[in-house]
Short mmCIF file of C-alpha atoms in Angstrom, two decimals:
data_model
loop_
_atom_site.label_atom_id
_atom_site.label_comp_id
_atom_site.label_asym_id
_atom_site.label_seq_id
_atom_site.Cartn_x
_atom_site.Cartn_y
_atom_site.Cartn_z
CA LEU Q 128 101.64 75.29 78.97
CA MET Q 129 104.08 77.39 81.00
CA SER Q 130 107.62 76.12 81.33
CA GLY Q 131 109.42 75.96 84.65
CA VAL Q 132 111.86 78.63 83.52
CA THR Q 133 109.01 81.04 82.69
CA LEU Q 134 107.29 80.31 85.99
CA VAL Q 135 110.42 81.06 88.02
CA ASN Q 136 111.01 84.29 86.07
CA GLN Q 137 107.46 85.47 86.77
CA VAL Q 138 107.68 84.60 90.46
CA ARG Q 139 110.94 86.50 90.90
CA ARG Q 140 109.42 89.60 89.31
CA ILE Q 141 106.72 89.83 91.98
CA PRO Q 142 107.61 92.77 94.28
CA GLY Q 143 108.13 92.32 97.98
CA ILE Q 144 108.38 89.17 100.03
CA ARG Q 145 106.06 87.23 97.72
CA GLY Q 146 108.71 87.34 95.03
CA GLU Q 147 111.12 85.66 97.44
CA VAL Q 148 109.01 82.50 97.84
CA PRO Q 149 111.36 79.48 97.68
CA VAL Q 150 111.43 77.42 94.51
CA LEU Q 151 112.49 73.77 94.51
CA ALA Q 152 113.24 72.40 91.06
CA ILE Q 153 113.02 68.75 90.04
CA THR Q 154 115.32 67.99 87.15
CA ALA Q 155 116.63 65.02 85.23
CA PHE Q 156 119.95 66.81 84.64
CA ASP Q 157 122.70 66.78 87.22
CA ASP Q 158 125.69 68.42 85.61
CA PRO Q 159 127.43 71.56 86.99
CA ALA Q 160 126.38 73.79 84.08
CA ARG Q 161 122.72 72.86 84.60
CA ARG Q 162 122.95 73.52 88.34
CA VAL Q 163 124.48 76.96 87.74
CA GLU Q 164 121.74 77.76 85.21
CA LEU Q 165 119.02 76.81 87.71
CA PHE Q 166 120.50 79.00 90.45
CA ARG Q 167 120.86 81.93 88.03
CA LEU Q 168 117.18 81.62 87.22
CA GLY Q 169 116.36 82.07 90.91
CA VAL Q 170 115.81 78.47 91.96
CA ASN Q 171 116.69 77.97 95.63
CA ASP Q 172 117.36 74.24 95.51
CA TYR Q 173 116.83 71.26 93.28
CA VAL Q 174 116.21 67.53 93.43
CA HIS Q 175 117.59 65.13 90.84
CA LYS Q 176 115.37 62.49 89.32
CA PRO Q 177 114.51 59.86 90.33
CA VAL Q 178 113.22 61.65 93.41
CA ALA Q 179 113.88 60.16 96.82
CA ALA Q 180 110.94 60.96 99.10
CA GLU Q 181 113.09 61.54 102.19
CA GLU Q 182 115.43 63.90 100.35
CA LEU Q 183 112.50 65.83 98.86
CA ALA Q 184 110.90 66.20 102.29
CA ALA Q 185 114.16 67.33 103.91
CA ARG Q 186 114.96 69.92 101.24
CA THR Q 187 111.38 71.21 101.34
CA ARG Q 188 111.50 71.61 105.13
CA ASN Q 189 114.77 73.50 104.87
CA LEU Q 190 113.38 75.89 102.26
CA ILE Q 191 110.23 76.51 104.30
CA SER Q 192 112.31 77.16 107.42
CA HIS Q 193 114.58 79.60 105.60
CA PHE Q 194 111.60 81.39 104.05
CA ARG Q 195 109.94 81.83 107.44
CA LEU Q 196 113.15 83.34 108.76
CA LEU Q 197 113.29 85.65 105.74
CA LYS Q 198 109.68 86.74 106.36
CA ASP Q 199 110.49 87.48 110.00
CA VAL Q 200 113.47 89.60 108.97
CA HIS Q 201 111.38 91.36 106.33
CA SER Q 202 108.57 92.04 108.82
CA ALA Q 203 111.04 93.41 111.35
CA ARG Q 204 112.56 95.68 108.70
CA VAL Q 205 109.13 96.92 107.56
CA SER Q 206 108.11 97.53 111.17
CA ALA Q 207 111.30 99.46 111.84
CA GLU Q 208 110.77 101.57 108.72
CA ALA Q 209 107.15 102.20 109.72
CA GLU Q 210 108.24 103.25 113.19
CA ARG Q 211 110.82 105.62 111.74
CA GLU Q 212 108.19 107.12 109.43
CA VAL Q 213 105.76 107.59 112.33
CA ALA Q 214 108.52 109.18 114.42
CA HIS Q 215 109.52 111.46 111.54
CA THR Q 216 105.90 112.52 110.99
CA ALA Q 217 105.41 113.18 114.70
CA LEU Q 218 108.63 115.20 114.85
CA ALA Q 219 107.60 117.27 111.83
CA TYR Q 220 104.20 117.89 113.43
CA ARG Q 221 105.75 119.00 116.72
CA ALA Q 222 108.12 121.30 114.86
CA SER Q 223 105.26 123.15 113.16
CA HIS Q 224 102.39 122.96 115.67
CA ASP Q 225 101.54 124.23 119.11
CA MET Q 226 100.98 121.17 121.26
CA LEU Q 227 98.41 122.85 123.53
CA THR Q 228 95.97 124.09 120.89
CA GLY Q 229 96.77 121.89 117.90
CA LEU Q 230 97.14 125.06 115.82
CA ALA Q 231 100.25 126.01 113.90
CA ASN Q 232 103.08 127.55 115.91
CA ARG Q 233 104.80 130.89 115.38
CA TRP Q 234 107.50 129.46 113.10
CA ALA Q 235 104.94 127.81 110.81
CA PHE Q 236 102.85 130.98 110.80
CA GLU Q 237 105.78 133.13 109.72
CA GLN Q 238 106.68 130.64 106.99
CA HIS Q 239 103.09 130.54 105.71
CA LEU Q 240 102.73 134.32 105.78
CA ALA Q 241 106.00 134.85 103.90
CA SER Q 242 104.98 132.29 101.28
CA LEU Q 243 101.57 133.89 100.94
CA LEU Q 244 103.01 137.34 100.37
CA GLU Q 245 105.47 136.03 97.78
CA ASN Q 246 102.93 133.95 95.86
CA GLU Q 247 99.75 135.93 95.52
CA LYS Q 248 96.80 134.07 94.03
CA GLN Q 249 94.74 135.94 91.50
CA GLY Q 250 91.09 136.36 92.43
CA LEU Q 251 91.62 135.49 96.09
CA ARG Q 252 92.17 137.95 98.92
CA HIS Q 253 93.59 137.28 102.36
CA GLY Q 254 93.04 138.99 105.66
CA LEU Q 255 94.86 138.74 108.96
CA VAL Q 256 93.30 138.91 112.41
CA LEU Q 257 95.36 139.01 115.61
CA ILE Q 258 93.69 137.91 118.82
CA GLU Q 259 94.84 138.65 122.36
CA LEU Q 260 93.05 136.27 124.72
CA THR Q 261 92.64 138.63 127.67
CA ALA Q 262 90.59 136.04 129.58
CA LEU Q 263 93.71 133.94 130.09
CA ARG Q 264 95.05 136.12 132.91
CA ALA Q 265 91.76 135.98 134.81
CA VAL Q 266 91.58 132.21 134.46
CA ASN Q 267 95.21 131.79 135.51
CA ASP Q 268 94.56 133.97 138.58
CA GLY Q 269 91.35 132.18 139.51
CA ALA Q 270 92.05 128.58 138.47
CA GLY Q 271 95.81 128.35 138.22
CA HIS Q 272 97.86 127.48 135.18
CA GLU Q 273 96.08 124.13 134.81
CA GLY Q 274 92.86 126.00 134.22
CA GLY Q 275 94.67 128.46 131.94
CA ASP Q 276 96.00 125.62 129.81
CA ALA Q 277 92.51 124.16 129.64
CA LEU Q 278 91.19 127.51 128.40
CA VAL Q 279 93.84 127.71 125.67
CA ARG Q 280 93.02 124.15 124.57
CA GLU Q 281 89.32 125.07 124.46
CA ILE Q 282 90.01 128.15 122.34
CA GLY Q 283 92.05 126.00 119.97
CA LYS Q 284 89.06 123.67 119.57
CA ARG Q 285 86.71 126.57 118.96
CA ILE Q 286 88.96 128.06 116.31
CA ARG Q 287 89.46 124.75 114.50
CA ALA Q 288 85.70 124.17 114.48
CA ALA Q 289 84.90 127.68 113.23
CA ILE Q 290 87.44 128.36 110.52
CA PRO Q 291 86.48 127.58 106.90
CA GLU Q 292 88.63 125.80 104.37
CA GLY Q 293 91.67 127.80 103.31
CA THR Q 294 92.14 129.35 106.75
CA PHE Q 295 95.47 129.24 108.57
CA ALA Q 296 95.38 129.58 112.34
CA ALA Q 297 98.31 129.73 114.74
CA ARG Q 298 99.18 130.32 118.37
CA LEU Q 299 102.03 132.80 118.36
CA GLU Q 300 102.80 132.70 122.08
CA GLY Q 301 100.98 132.72 125.40
CA SER Q 302 97.61 134.34 124.84
CA ARG Q 303 98.32 135.61 121.33
CA LEU Q 304 96.78 133.96 118.28
CA ALA Q 305 96.72 134.79 114.59
CA VAL Q 306 94.36 133.70 111.84
CA ILE Q 307 94.75 134.23 108.09
CA LEU Q 308 91.41 134.14 106.29
CA ALA Q 309 90.76 133.82 102.57
CA GLY Q 310 87.88 135.27 100.57
CA GLU Q 311 86.91 136.76 97.25
CA THR Q 312 86.29 140.23 98.68
CA ALA Q 313 87.29 142.27 101.73
CA ALA Q 314 83.67 142.12 102.85
CA ASP Q 315 83.77 138.32 102.82
CA ILE Q 316 86.89 138.36 104.95
CA GLY Q 317 85.37 140.89 107.34
CA THR Q 318 82.33 138.65 107.80
CA ALA Q 319 84.56 135.65 108.43
CA MET Q 320 86.47 137.64 111.04
CA GLU Q 321 83.27 138.51 112.89
CA GLN Q 322 82.12 134.89 112.82
CA LEU Q 323 85.49 133.74 114.13
CA LEU Q 324 85.45 136.17 117.05
CA THR Q 325 81.89 135.15 117.90
CA ALA Q 326 82.96 131.51 117.96
CA VAL Q 327 85.91 132.32 120.24
CA THR Q 328 84.11 134.58 122.73
CA GLY Q 329 80.47 133.58 122.27
CA SER Q 330 80.23 131.30 125.30
CA ASP Q 331 81.76 131.18 128.75
CA PHE Q 332 84.59 128.86 129.73
CA LEU Q 333 83.58 126.33 132.37
CA TRP Q 334 86.27 125.03 134.70
CA ARG Q 335 85.43 122.97 137.78
CA GLU Q 336 81.98 124.47 138.23
CA HIS Q 337 83.24 128.02 137.70
CA ARG Q 338 82.34 130.12 134.68
CA TYR Q 339 84.75 132.58 133.13
CA PRO Q 340 83.77 135.03 130.39
CA VAL Q 341 85.98 134.55 127.35
CA THR Q 342 87.22 138.05 126.61
CA ALA Q 343 89.60 138.94 123.81
CA LEU Q 344 91.03 141.89 121.96
CA ALA Q 345 91.23 141.61 118.20
CA GLY Q 346 92.53 143.64 115.35
CA GLY Q 347 93.48 143.01 111.77
CA THR Q 348 93.32 143.84 108.14
CA ALA Q 349 90.95 142.52 105.49
CA SER Q 350 93.53 142.80 102.72
CA LEU Q 351 97.04 141.37 102.77
CA ASN Q 352 97.43 141.28 99.00
#
């Protein structure tokens, strides 16, 4: 059989709000030393034998009320911490991503490129392709900046759908994009570059019943390291 002392010790070791569940002790001892010992163990309140039903009910209601208040405070604190974490994550995302395309921004690209050049991986090559989206000016002229933004968003989707694992893509500014590709050989990277450009320019951009050819200029190197 488990003693009351052992039970209280085990309850108080439970992490989180469950370990704060109120404990009401019933004891035959009513001296100050015993009361202090009970409170040190983690007992919230106690009832002295013989137990009076009304006193037991009143003390139980008080403990339940206090525990509900504690749970509310705990929930509010957890919610606040969760909100701060969400806000921090969102802020970190905005700091490193272009909001229009969902790709990395220029700052993140420069950080990634610098890290890549400093920490070369054996057996893996990297290539860089720079893309100038020349179609953006034509779309801006014909459909306004709303249409131009829609084109940039569409190109972001196409790039994210086309790039393989290990690829880093960024919008540097305006119509300029950069993609870092990984492969075992320069030929592999060259093939990946061709596939990427086909994905970007392979189909027209449709905006309010008007079609615009997606034109782009691209250049790059199949070996960064």
